mmCIF file of N, CA and C in Angstrom:
data_model
loop_
_atom_site.group_PDB
_atom_site.id
_atom_site.type_symbol
_atom_site.label_atom_id
_atom_site.label_comp_id
_atom_site.label_asym_id
_atom_site.label_seq_id
_atom_site.Cartn_x
_atom_site.Cartn_y
_atom_site.Cartn_z
ATOM 1 N N MET A 1 0.841 -1.176 0.000
ATOM 2 C CA MET A 1 0.000 0.000 0.000
ATOM 3 C C MET A 1 0.891 1.245 0.000
ATOM 4 N N TYR A 2 0.455 2.226 -0.690
ATOM 5 C CA TYR A 2 1.189 3.478 -0.756
ATOM 6 C C TYR A 2 0.197 4.602 -1.026
ATOM 7 N N ASP A 3 0.615 5.818 -0.755
ATOM 8 C CA ASP A 3 -0.147 7.003 -1.141
ATOM 9 C C ASP A 3 0.495 7.641 -2.365
ATOM 10 N N ILE A 4 1.804 7.889 -2.240
ATOM 11 C CA ILE A 4 2.564 8.493 -3.332
ATOM 12 C C ILE A 4 3.884 7.743 -3.441
ATOM 13 N N LEU A 5 4.314 7.516 -4.676
ATOM 14 C CA LEU A 5 5.504 6.709 -4.922
ATOM 15 C C LEU A 5 6.352 7.387 -5.990
ATOM 16 N N PHE A 6 7.652 7.487 -5.740
ATOM 17 C CA PHE A 6 8.579 8.097 -6.704
ATOM 18 C C PHE A 6 9.218 6.986 -7.525
ATOM 19 N N ILE A 7 9.266 7.179 -8.855
ATOM 20 C CA ILE A 7 9.728 6.137 -9.769
ATOM 21 C C ILE A 7 10.903 6.669 -10.589
ATOM 22 N N ALA A 8 11.924 5.833 -10.775
ATOM 23 C CA ALA A 8 13.073 6.189 -11.620
ATOM 24 C C ALA A 8 13.276 5.097 -12.664
ATOM 25 N N GLU A 9 13.946 5.455 -13.742
ATOM 26 C CA GLU A 9 14.219 4.564 -14.870
ATOM 27 C C GLU A 9 12.939 4.032 -15.483
ATOM 28 N N THR A 10 12.061 4.950 -15.862
ATOM 29 C CA THR A 10 10.803 4.552 -16.485
ATOM 30 C C THR A 10 10.971 4.234 -17.967
ATOM 31 N N TRP A 11 12.055 4.719 -18.570
ATOM 32 C CA TRP A 11 12.383 4.459 -19.970
ATOM 33 C C TRP A 11 11.235 4.854 -20.902
ATOM 34 N N ARG A 12 10.663 6.019 -20.665
ATOM 35 C CA ARG A 12 9.548 6.510 -21.468
ATOM 36 C C ARG A 12 10.048 7.381 -22.608
ATOM 37 N N GLN A 13 9.489 7.224 -23.773
ATOM 38 C CA GLN A 13 9.866 8.039 -24.924
ATOM 39 C C GLN A 13 9.141 9.388 -24.919
ATOM 40 N N ASP A 14 7.890 9.405 -24.426
ATOM 41 C CA ASP A 14 7.126 10.654 -24.394
ATOM 42 C C ASP A 14 7.668 11.569 -23.311
ATOM 43 N N ARG A 15 7.745 12.851 -23.629
ATOM 44 C CA ARG A 15 8.269 13.835 -22.673
ATOM 45 C C ARG A 15 7.360 13.954 -21.456
ATOM 46 N N GLU A 16 6.060 13.925 -21.679
ATOM 47 C CA GLU A 16 5.102 14.052 -20.577
ATOM 48 C C GLU A 16 3.943 13.111 -20.840
ATOM 49 N N GLU A 17 3.603 12.337 -19.816
ATOM 50 C CA GLU A 17 2.556 11.334 -19.984
ATOM 51 C C GLU A 17 1.828 11.145 -18.656
ATOM 52 N N VAL A 18 0.513 11.126 -18.721
ATOM 53 C CA VAL A 18 -0.302 10.835 -17.537
ATOM 54 C C VAL A 18 -1.140 9.610 -17.877
ATOM 55 N N VAL A 19 -1.006 8.577 -17.022
ATOM 56 C CA VAL A 19 -1.660 7.294 -17.290
ATOM 57 C C VAL A 19 -2.506 6.921 -16.082
ATOM 58 N N GLU A 20 -3.721 6.481 -16.364
ATOM 59 C CA GLU A 20 -4.590 5.920 -15.331
ATOM 60 C C GLU A 20 -4.603 4.419 -15.541
ATOM 61 N N THR A 21 -4.177 3.642 -14.534
ATOM 62 C CA THR A 21 -4.122 2.190 -14.673
ATOM 63 C C THR A 21 -5.513 1.588 -14.462
ATOM 64 N N SER A 22 -5.651 0.330 -14.809
ATOM 65 C CA SER A 22 -6.942 -0.344 -14.639
ATOM 66 C C SER A 22 -7.339 -0.462 -13.172
ATOM 67 N N SER A 23 -6.351 -0.394 -12.268
ATOM 68 C CA SER A 23 -6.666 -0.455 -10.834
ATOM 69 C C SER A 23 -6.885 0.934 -10.231
ATOM 70 N N GLY A 24 -6.824 1.985 -11.083
ATOM 71 C CA GLY A 24 -7.120 3.332 -10.609
ATOM 72 C C GLY A 24 -5.922 4.148 -10.171
ATOM 73 N N ASP A 25 -4.724 3.572 -10.247
ATOM 74 C CA ASP A 25 -3.521 4.337 -9.908
ATOM 75 C C ASP A 25 -3.283 5.390 -10.986
ATOM 76 N N SER A 26 -2.789 6.549 -10.586
ATOM 77 C CA SER A 26 -2.440 7.615 -11.532
ATOM 78 C C SER A 26 -0.927 7.685 -11.633
ATOM 79 N N LEU A 27 -0.412 7.604 -12.867
ATOM 80 C CA LEU A 27 1.025 7.685 -13.109
ATOM 81 C C LEU A 27 1.318 8.964 -13.872
ATOM 82 N N PHE A 28 2.164 9.800 -13.299
ATOM 83 C CA PHE A 28 2.600 11.045 -13.916
ATOM 84 C C PHE A 28 4.054 10.826 -14.322
ATOM 85 N N LEU A 29 4.323 10.766 -15.632
ATOM 86 C CA LEU A 29 5.621 10.329 -16.133
ATOM 87 C C LEU A 29 6.308 11.395 -16.970
ATOM 88 N N SER A 30 7.615 11.507 -16.773
ATOM 89 C CA SER A 30 8.450 12.433 -17.537
ATOM 90 C C SER A 30 9.530 11.621 -18.224
ATOM 91 N N GLY A 31 9.618 11.722 -19.539
ATOM 92 C CA GLY A 31 10.584 10.918 -20.278
ATOM 93 C C GLY A 31 11.269 11.722 -21.354
ATOM 94 N N GLY A 32 11.437 11.081 -22.501
ATOM 95 C CA GLY A 32 12.091 11.733 -23.626
ATOM 96 C C GLY A 32 13.465 11.177 -23.903
ATOM 97 N N SER A 33 13.858 10.145 -23.161
ATOM 98 C CA SER A 33 15.157 9.520 -23.350
ATOM 99 C C SER A 33 14.986 8.028 -23.097
ATOM 100 N N SER A 34 15.667 7.213 -23.854
ATOM 101 C CA SER A 34 15.442 5.779 -23.767
ATOM 102 C C SER A 34 15.904 5.144 -22.463
ATOM 103 N N HIS A 35 16.873 5.732 -21.769
ATOM 104 C CA HIS A 35 17.396 5.080 -20.574
ATOM 105 C C HIS A 35 17.206 5.881 -19.297
ATOM 106 N N HIS A 36 16.382 6.877 -19.328
ATOM 107 C CA HIS A 36 16.125 7.658 -18.129
ATOM 108 C C HIS A 36 14.630 7.633 -17.869
ATOM 109 N N GLY A 37 14.121 8.703 -17.351
ATOM 110 C CA GLY A 37 12.695 8.822 -17.093
ATOM 111 C C GLY A 37 12.389 8.713 -15.617
ATOM 112 N N VAL A 38 11.491 9.585 -15.166
ATOM 113 C CA VAL A 38 11.059 9.591 -13.775
ATOM 114 C C VAL A 38 9.544 9.695 -13.745
ATOM 115 N N GLY A 39 8.990 9.431 -12.588
ATOM 116 C CA GLY A 39 7.550 9.547 -12.468
ATOM 117 C C GLY A 39 7.111 9.564 -11.025
ATOM 118 N N ILE A 40 5.844 9.882 -10.871
ATOM 119 C CA ILE A 40 5.217 9.894 -9.560
ATOM 120 C C ILE A 40 3.905 9.133 -9.697
ATOM 121 N N ALA A 41 3.725 8.125 -8.861
ATOM 122 C CA ALA A 41 2.488 7.345 -8.853
ATOM 123 C C ALA A 41 1.651 7.776 -7.650
ATOM 124 N N VAL A 42 0.359 7.890 -7.873
ATOM 125 C CA VAL A 42 -0.575 8.277 -6.819
ATOM 126 C C VAL A 42 -1.640 7.191 -6.725
ATOM 127 N N SER A 43 -1.871 6.706 -5.510
ATOM 128 C CA SER A 43 -2.865 5.655 -5.309
ATOM 129 C C SER A 43 -4.269 6.221 -5.500
ATOM 130 N N PRO A 44 -5.225 5.363 -5.825
ATOM 131 C CA PRO A 44 -6.608 5.827 -5.990
ATOM 132 C C PRO A 44 -7.149 6.478 -4.713
ATOM 133 N N LYS A 45 -6.816 5.899 -3.582
ATOM 134 C CA LYS A 45 -7.289 6.432 -2.298
ATOM 135 C C LYS A 45 -6.734 7.841 -2.045
ATOM 136 N N PHE A 46 -5.434 8.027 -2.321
ATOM 137 C CA PHE A 46 -4.802 9.333 -2.111
ATOM 138 C C PHE A 46 -5.306 10.342 -3.137
ATOM 139 N N ARG A 47 -5.530 9.895 -4.352
ATOM 140 C CA ARG A 47 -6.001 10.789 -5.427
ATOM 141 C C ARG A 47 -7.324 11.445 -5.048
ATOM 142 N N LYS A 48 -8.168 10.719 -4.334
ATOM 143 C CA LYS A 48 -9.457 11.263 -3.898
ATOM 144 C C LYS A 48 -9.295 12.363 -2.859
ATOM 145 N N ARG A 49 -8.163 12.379 -2.168
ATOM 146 C CA ARG A 49 -7.940 13.347 -1.087
ATOM 147 C C ARG A 49 -7.227 14.613 -1.543
ATOM 148 N N ILE A 50 -6.690 14.623 -2.769
ATOM 149 C CA ILE A 50 -5.921 15.779 -3.226
ATOM 150 C C ILE A 50 -6.692 16.556 -4.296
ATOM 151 N N SER A 51 -6.329 17.827 -4.440
ATOM 152 C CA SER A 51 -6.971 18.679 -5.443
ATOM 153 C C SER A 51 -5.929 19.610 -6.043
ATOM 154 N N ASN A 52 -6.354 20.409 -6.998
ATOM 155 C CA ASN A 52 -5.461 21.379 -7.661
ATOM 156 C C ASN A 52 -4.190 20.717 -8.190
ATOM 157 N N ILE A 53 -4.352 19.590 -8.852
ATOM 158 C CA ILE A 53 -3.210 18.811 -9.337
ATOM 159 C C ILE A 53 -2.630 19.450 -10.598
ATOM 160 N N GLN A 54 -1.307 19.674 -10.561
ATOM 161 C CA GLN A 54 -0.573 20.174 -11.725
ATOM 162 C C GLN A 54 0.706 19.362 -11.858
ATOM 163 N N PHE A 55 0.923 18.834 -13.062
ATOM 164 C CA PHE A 55 2.112 18.020 -13.321
ATOM 165 C C PHE A 55 3.069 18.792 -14.214
ATOM 166 N N HIS A 56 4.370 18.700 -13.891
ATOM 167 C CA HIS A 56 5.410 19.380 -14.657
ATOM 168 C C HIS A 56 6.499 18.371 -15.007
ATOM 169 N N ALA A 57 6.674 18.108 -16.296
ATOM 170 C CA ALA A 57 7.732 17.217 -16.778
ATOM 171 C C ALA A 57 8.899 18.100 -17.210
ATOM 172 N N PHE A 58 9.888 18.261 -16.342
ATOM 173 C CA PHE A 58 11.004 19.158 -16.626
ATOM 174 C C PHE A 58 12.055 18.533 -17.533
ATOM 175 N N SER A 59 12.331 17.259 -17.326
ATOM 176 C CA SER A 59 13.358 16.566 -18.100
ATOM 177 C C SER A 59 13.206 15.072 -17.859
ATOM 178 N N PRO A 60 13.981 14.246 -18.559
ATOM 179 C CA PRO A 60 13.946 12.813 -18.276
ATOM 180 C C PRO A 60 14.488 12.468 -16.881
ATOM 181 N N ARG A 61 15.038 13.456 -16.194
ATOM 182 C CA ARG A 61 15.602 13.223 -14.863
ATOM 183 C C ARG A 61 14.859 13.934 -13.737
ATOM 184 N N CYS A 62 13.824 14.710 -14.063
ATOM 185 C CA CYS A 62 13.137 15.460 -13.012
ATOM 186 C C CYS A 62 11.712 15.816 -13.423
ATOM 187 N N CYS A 63 10.774 15.585 -12.508
ATOM 188 C CA CYS A 63 9.402 16.032 -12.697
ATOM 189 C C CYS A 63 8.838 16.435 -11.341
ATOM 190 N N ALA A 64 7.736 17.162 -11.373
ATOM 191 C CA ALA A 64 7.108 17.601 -10.131
ATOM 192 C C ALA A 64 5.601 17.478 -10.246
ATOM 193 N N LEU A 65 4.987 17.172 -9.128
ATOM 194 C CA LEU A 65 3.541 17.117 -9.025
ATOM 195 C C LEU A 65 3.139 18.061 -7.898
ATOM 196 N N ASP A 66 2.411 19.109 -8.255
ATOM 197 C CA ASP A 66 1.901 20.063 -7.272
ATOM 198 C C ASP A 66 0.452 19.703 -6.981
ATOM 199 N N PHE A 67 0.080 19.771 -5.704
ATOM 200 C CA PHE A 67 -1.302 19.487 -5.333
ATOM 201 C C PHE A 67 -1.596 20.093 -3.961
ATOM 202 N N SER A 68 -2.857 20.079 -3.607
ATOM 203 C CA SER A 68 -3.288 20.549 -2.290
ATOM 204 C C SER A 68 -3.923 19.383 -1.549
ATOM 205 N N ILE A 69 -3.685 19.364 -0.246
ATOM 206 C CA ILE A 69 -4.300 18.354 0.616
ATOM 207 C C ILE A 69 -4.462 18.961 2.010
ATOM 208 N N ALA A 70 -5.629 18.851 2.551
ATOM 209 C CA ALA A 70 -5.924 19.338 3.901
ATOM 210 C C ALA A 70 -5.465 20.781 4.102
ATOM 211 N N GLY A 71 -5.696 21.617 3.099
ATOM 212 C CA GLY A 71 -5.336 23.023 3.203
ATOM 213 C C GLY A 71 -3.863 23.333 3.008
ATOM 214 N N LYS A 72 -3.070 22.333 2.693
ATOM 215 C CA LYS A 72 -1.634 22.523 2.468
ATOM 216 C C LYS A 72 -1.313 22.414 0.988
ATOM 217 N N VAL A 73 -0.336 23.208 0.541
ATOM 218 C CA VAL A 73 0.183 23.119 -0.818
ATOM 219 C C VAL A 73 1.413 22.221 -0.773
ATOM 220 N N VAL A 74 1.451 21.226 -1.649
ATOM 221 C CA VAL A 74 2.546 20.257 -1.664
ATOM 222 C C VAL A 74 3.163 20.219 -3.054
ATOM 223 N N ARG A 75 4.487 20.159 -3.092
ATOM 224 C CA ARG A 75 5.207 19.906 -4.341
ATOM 225 C C ARG A 75 6.023 18.631 -4.125
ATOM 226 N N ALA A 76 5.690 17.592 -4.885
ATOM 227 C CA ALA A 76 6.443 16.335 -4.859
ATOM 228 C C ALA A 76 7.357 16.332 -6.082
ATOM 229 N N ILE A 77 8.649 16.137 -5.852
ATOM 230 C CA ILE A 77 9.635 16.178 -6.925
ATOM 231 C C ILE A 77 10.304 14.806 -7.035
ATOM 232 N N ALA A 78 10.263 14.232 -8.232
ATOM 233 C CA ALA A 78 10.938 12.956 -8.493
ATOM 234 C C ALA A 78 12.211 13.231 -9.282
ATOM 235 N N VAL A 79 13.316 12.600 -8.861
ATOM 236 C CA VAL A 79 14.597 12.795 -9.535
ATOM 237 C C VAL A 79 15.257 11.454 -9.826
ATOM 238 N N TYR A 80 16.108 11.468 -10.842
ATOM 239 C CA TYR A 80 16.951 10.322 -11.178
ATOM 240 C C TYR A 80 18.324 10.889 -11.527
ATOM 241 N N PHE A 81 19.237 10.860 -10.541
ATOM 242 C CA PHE A 81 20.559 11.452 -10.732
ATOM 243 C C PHE A 81 21.468 10.545 -11.553
ATOM 244 N N PRO A 82 22.393 11.160 -12.284
ATOM 245 C CA PRO A 82 23.387 10.378 -13.026
ATOM 246 C C PRO A 82 24.264 9.577 -12.057
ATOM 247 N N THR A 83 24.836 8.518 -12.553
ATOM 248 C CA THR A 83 25.750 7.721 -11.748
ATOM 249 C C THR A 83 27.054 8.490 -11.520
ATOM 250 N N SER A 84 27.865 8.008 -10.611
ATOM 251 C CA SER A 84 29.107 8.710 -10.265
ATOM 252 C C SER A 84 30.112 8.689 -11.416
ATOM 253 N N TRP A 85 29.969 7.776 -12.375
ATOM 254 C CA TRP A 85 30.897 7.764 -13.514
ATOM 255 C C TRP A 85 30.380 8.611 -14.680
ATOM 256 N N SER A 86 29.203 9.209 -14.520
ATOM 257 C CA SER A 86 28.683 10.120 -15.542
ATOM 258 C C SER A 86 29.360 11.483 -15.429
ATOM 259 N N ASP A 87 29.220 12.275 -16.460
ATOM 260 C CA ASP A 87 29.782 13.616 -16.494
ATOM 261 C C ASP A 87 29.196 14.471 -15.361
ATOM 262 N N ASP A 88 30.050 15.159 -14.618
ATOM 263 C CA ASP A 88 29.587 16.004 -13.515
ATOM 264 C C ASP A 88 28.655 17.112 -13.979
ATOM 265 N N ALA A 89 28.793 17.566 -15.210
ATOM 266 C CA ALA A 89 27.955 18.649 -15.719
ATOM 267 C C ALA A 89 26.479 18.248 -15.702
ATOM 268 N N GLU A 90 26.205 16.978 -15.970
ATOM 269 C CA GLU A 90 24.815 16.514 -15.974
ATOM 270 C C GLU A 90 24.231 16.545 -14.564
ATOM 271 N N ALA A 91 24.999 16.120 -13.573
ATOM 272 C CA ALA A 91 24.539 16.181 -12.183
ATOM 273 C C ALA A 91 24.410 17.632 -11.724
ATOM 274 N N ASP A 92 25.364 18.469 -12.097
ATOM 275 C CA ASP A 92 25.306 19.889 -11.720
ATOM 276 C C ASP A 92 24.061 20.561 -12.286
ATOM 277 N N ALA A 93 23.685 20.218 -13.513
ATOM 278 C CA ALA A 93 22.490 20.789 -14.126
ATOM 279 C C ALA A 93 21.235 20.369 -13.362
ATOM 280 N N LEU A 94 21.212 19.137 -12.882
ATOM 281 C CA LEU A 94 20.068 18.671 -12.101
ATOM 282 C C LEU A 94 20.024 19.365 -10.746
ATOM 283 N N TYR A 95 21.185 19.555 -10.105
ATOM 284 C CA TYR A 95 21.224 20.320 -8.847
ATOM 285 C C TYR A 95 20.736 21.750 -9.069
ATOM 286 N N ASP A 96 21.114 22.366 -10.194
ATOM 287 C CA ASP A 96 20.656 23.722 -10.503
ATOM 288 C C ASP A 96 19.139 23.761 -10.648
ATOM 289 N N LEU A 97 18.572 22.791 -11.341
ATOM 290 C CA LEU A 97 17.124 22.732 -11.500
ATOM 291 C C LEU A 97 16.440 22.540 -10.155
ATOM 292 N N LEU A 98 16.967 21.652 -9.321
ATOM 293 C CA LEU A 98 16.388 21.450 -7.989
ATOM 294 C C LEU A 98 16.436 22.729 -7.167
ATOM 295 N N SER A 99 17.525 23.464 -7.261
ATOM 296 C CA SER A 99 17.634 24.739 -6.532
ATOM 297 C C SER A 99 16.535 25.701 -6.960
ATOM 298 N N ILE A 100 16.295 25.784 -8.258
ATOM 299 C CA ILE A 100 15.234 26.663 -8.765
ATOM 300 C C ILE A 100 13.872 26.205 -8.252
ATOM 301 N N LEU A 101 13.620 24.907 -8.293
ATOM 302 C CA LEU A 101 12.333 24.382 -7.833
ATOM 303 C C LEU A 101 12.129 24.615 -6.338
ATOM 304 N N LEU A 102 13.203 24.517 -5.571
ATOM 305 C CA LEU A 102 13.084 24.702 -4.126
ATOM 306 C C LEU A 102 12.949 26.172 -3.738
ATOM 307 N N GLU A 103 13.381 27.078 -4.610
ATOM 308 C CA GLU A 103 13.245 28.508 -4.337
ATOM 309 C C GLU A 103 11.847 29.020 -4.626
ATOM 310 N N GLY A 104 11.057 28.238 -5.370
ATOM 311 C CA GLY A 104 9.701 28.663 -5.740
ATOM 312 C C GLY A 104 8.889 29.001 -4.501
ATOM 313 N N ASP A 105 8.050 30.007 -4.618
ATOM 314 C CA ASP A 105 7.268 30.475 -3.482
ATOM 315 C C ASP A 105 5.946 29.735 -3.420
ATOM 316 N N GLY A 106 5.884 28.719 -2.584
ATOM 317 C CA GLY A 106 4.631 28.002 -2.380
ATOM 318 C C GLY A 106 3.880 28.509 -1.167
ATOM 319 N N GLY A 107 4.423 29.534 -0.514
ATOM 320 C CA GLY A 107 3.789 30.072 0.682
ATOM 321 C C GLY A 107 4.376 29.464 1.942
ATOM 322 N N ALA A 108 4.029 30.050 3.055
ATOM 323 C CA ALA A 108 4.585 29.629 4.345
ATOM 324 C C ALA A 108 4.185 28.212 4.724
ATOM 325 N N ASP A 109 3.022 27.766 4.269
ATOM 326 C CA ASP A 109 2.547 26.434 4.626
ATOM 327 C C ASP A 109 2.894 25.368 3.589
ATOM 328 N N ALA A 110 3.672 25.737 2.579
ATOM 329 C CA ALA A 110 3.998 24.792 1.514
ATOM 330 C C ALA A 110 4.950 23.705 2.022
ATOM 331 N N LEU A 111 4.797 22.537 1.464
ATOM 332 C CA LEU A 111 5.628 21.390 1.816
ATOM 333 C C LEU A 111 6.236 20.824 0.544
ATOM 334 N N THR A 112 7.541 20.549 0.558
ATOM 335 C CA THR A 112 8.215 19.939 -0.587
ATOM 336 C C THR A 112 8.732 18.569 -0.183
ATOM 337 N N ILE A 113 8.479 17.588 -1.036
ATOM 338 C CA ILE A 113 8.950 16.228 -0.826
ATOM 339 C C ILE A 113 9.787 15.853 -2.047
ATOM 340 N N ILE A 114 11.006 15.363 -1.830
ATOM 341 C CA ILE A 114 11.869 14.936 -2.929
ATOM 342 C C ILE A 114 12.156 13.450 -2.767
ATOM 343 N N GLY A 115 11.997 12.701 -3.845
ATOM 344 C CA GLY A 115 12.279 11.275 -3.810
ATOM 345 C C GLY A 115 12.798 10.808 -5.153
ATOM 346 N N GLY A 116 13.321 9.613 -5.176
ATOM 347 C CA GLY A 116 13.809 9.040 -6.421
ATOM 348 C C GLY A 116 15.116 8.314 -6.220
ATOM 349 N N ASP A 117 15.913 8.264 -7.272
ATOM 350 C CA ASP A 117 17.196 7.573 -7.250
ATOM 351 C C ASP A 117 18.299 8.622 -7.337
ATOM 352 N N PHE A 118 19.015 8.808 -6.244
ATOM 353 C CA PHE A 118 20.083 9.806 -6.196
ATOM 354 C C PHE A 118 21.422 9.212 -6.626
ATOM 355 N N ASN A 119 21.460 7.906 -6.899
ATOM 356 C CA ASN A 119 22.693 7.229 -7.303
ATOM 357 C C ASN A 119 23.859 7.599 -6.390
ATOM 358 N N ALA A 120 23.563 7.684 -5.105
ATOM 359 C CA ALA A 120 24.579 8.027 -4.116
ATOM 360 C C ALA A 120 24.677 6.900 -3.095
ATOM 361 N N HIS A 121 25.884 6.576 -2.745
ATOM 362 C CA HIS A 121 26.125 5.617 -1.680
ATOM 363 C C HIS A 121 26.848 6.377 -0.568
ATOM 364 N N VAL A 122 26.141 6.630 0.514
ATOM 365 C CA VAL A 122 26.703 7.422 1.606
ATOM 366 C C VAL A 122 27.773 6.624 2.346
ATOM 367 N N GLY A 123 27.569 5.319 2.477
ATOM 368 C CA GLY A 123 28.550 4.479 3.142
ATOM 369 C C GLY A 123 28.565 4.670 4.646
ATOM 370 N N ALA A 124 29.558 4.052 5.287
ATOM 371 C CA ALA A 124 29.708 4.155 6.735
ATOM 372 C C ALA A 124 30.218 5.541 7.102
ATOM 373 N N LEU A 125 29.936 5.948 8.339
ATOM 374 C CA LEU A 125 30.413 7.242 8.816
ATOM 375 C C LEU A 125 31.941 7.295 8.779
ATOM 376 N N VAL A 126 32.470 8.454 8.427
ATOM 377 C CA VAL A 126 33.906 8.688 8.454
ATOM 378 C C VAL A 126 34.167 9.889 9.355
ATOM 379 N N ALA A 127 35.415 10.072 9.739
ATOM 380 C CA ALA A 127 35.776 11.171 10.630
ATOM 381 C C ALA A 127 35.241 12.492 10.076
ATOM 382 N N GLY A 128 34.596 13.250 10.944
ATOM 383 C CA GLY A 128 34.054 14.545 10.554
ATOM 384 C C GLY A 128 32.588 14.514 10.160
ATOM 385 N N ASP A 129 32.019 13.330 9.957
ATOM 386 C CA ASP A 129 30.595 13.230 9.620
ATOM 387 C C ASP A 129 29.739 13.540 10.843
ATOM 388 N N ASP A 130 28.600 14.147 10.611
ATOM 389 C CA ASP A 130 27.647 14.441 11.674
ATOM 390 C C ASP A 130 26.616 13.319 11.697
ATOM 391 N N GLN A 131 26.680 12.463 12.716
ATOM 392 C CA GLN A 131 25.797 11.307 12.799
ATOM 393 C C GLN A 131 24.338 11.733 12.848
ATOM 394 N N SER A 132 24.032 12.905 13.385
ATOM 395 C CA SER A 132 22.637 13.342 13.458
ATOM 396 C C SER A 132 22.074 13.635 12.069
ATOM 397 N N LEU A 133 22.955 13.897 11.095
ATOM 398 C CA LEU A 133 22.506 14.144 9.729
ATOM 399 C C LEU A 133 22.517 12.880 8.878
ATOM 400 N N LEU A 134 23.512 12.014 9.074
ATOM 401 C CA LEU A 134 23.683 10.843 8.217
ATOM 402 C C LEU A 134 23.171 9.548 8.841
ATOM 403 N N GLY A 135 23.015 9.526 10.152
ATOM 404 C CA GLY A 135 22.611 8.299 10.813
ATOM 405 C C GLY A 135 23.768 7.339 10.949
ATOM 406 N N ALA A 136 23.541 6.268 11.683
ATOM 407 C CA ALA A 136 24.619 5.320 11.966
ATOM 408 C C ALA A 136 24.474 4.017 11.187
ATOM 409 N N ALA A 137 23.516 3.928 10.278
ATOM 410 C CA ALA A 137 23.223 2.654 9.624
ATOM 411 C C ALA A 137 23.927 2.477 8.284
ATOM 412 N N GLY A 138 24.770 3.408 7.871
ATOM 413 C CA GLY A 138 25.456 3.276 6.587
ATOM 414 C C GLY A 138 26.451 2.131 6.605
ATOM 415 N N SER A 139 26.729 1.578 5.439
ATOM 416 C CA SER A 139 27.713 0.516 5.341
ATOM 417 C C SER A 139 28.476 0.673 4.031
ATOM 418 N N GLY A 140 29.624 0.073 3.960
ATOM 419 C CA GLY A 140 30.406 0.117 2.735
ATOM 420 C C GLY A 140 31.155 1.423 2.590
ATOM 421 N N VAL A 141 31.527 1.714 1.352
ATOM 422 C CA VAL A 141 32.362 2.877 1.054
ATOM 423 C C VAL A 141 31.522 3.922 0.329
ATOM 424 N N ARG A 142 31.719 5.160 0.693
ATOM 425 C CA ARG A 142 31.022 6.274 0.071
ATOM 426 C C ARG A 142 31.516 6.470 -1.363
ATOM 427 N N ASN A 143 30.564 6.694 -2.298
ATOM 428 C CA ASN A 143 30.980 6.975 -3.666
ATOM 429 C C ASN A 143 31.056 8.499 -3.885
ATOM 430 N N ASP A 144 31.452 8.914 -5.075
ATOM 431 C CA ASP A 144 31.641 10.339 -5.356
ATOM 432 C C ASP A 144 30.366 11.151 -5.205
ATOM 433 N N ARG A 145 29.207 10.558 -5.380
ATOM 434 C CA ARG A 145 27.947 11.284 -5.256
ATOM 435 C C ARG A 145 27.394 11.211 -3.840
ATOM 436 N N GLY A 146 28.020 10.408 -2.976
ATOM 437 C CA GLY A 146 27.542 10.250 -1.582
ATOM 438 C C GLY A 146 28.000 11.361 -0.777
#
């Protein structure tokens, strides 16, 4: 069961697509590239509780779904970051887009939720890490995007 779900690697050719499944789930998809694509799925139960729905397909790596629920304005952002062996310029461009989206004025009561695949491995804590920010459950070695 879920209310809202962030999806990465949808591999959609269409730049913007909204699909209603036979079970009533709503899929808001952003594509345009054969090996990328992101989306946001909304359950039928949650869809009944939200209003003022606006979908924005920014790129094959980022989309947003704006909606209202219980008097609150919400922006849900789905991302799919490049891997650590990809060109840094592509990741930097996505960070720039996220910065612009986060600066948007949704009002004092606005809520932003970001989800997806960040292609980051934080790994175990290392000297200088703040455990209150990273937690103690990491394992392995941190990659360049972690």
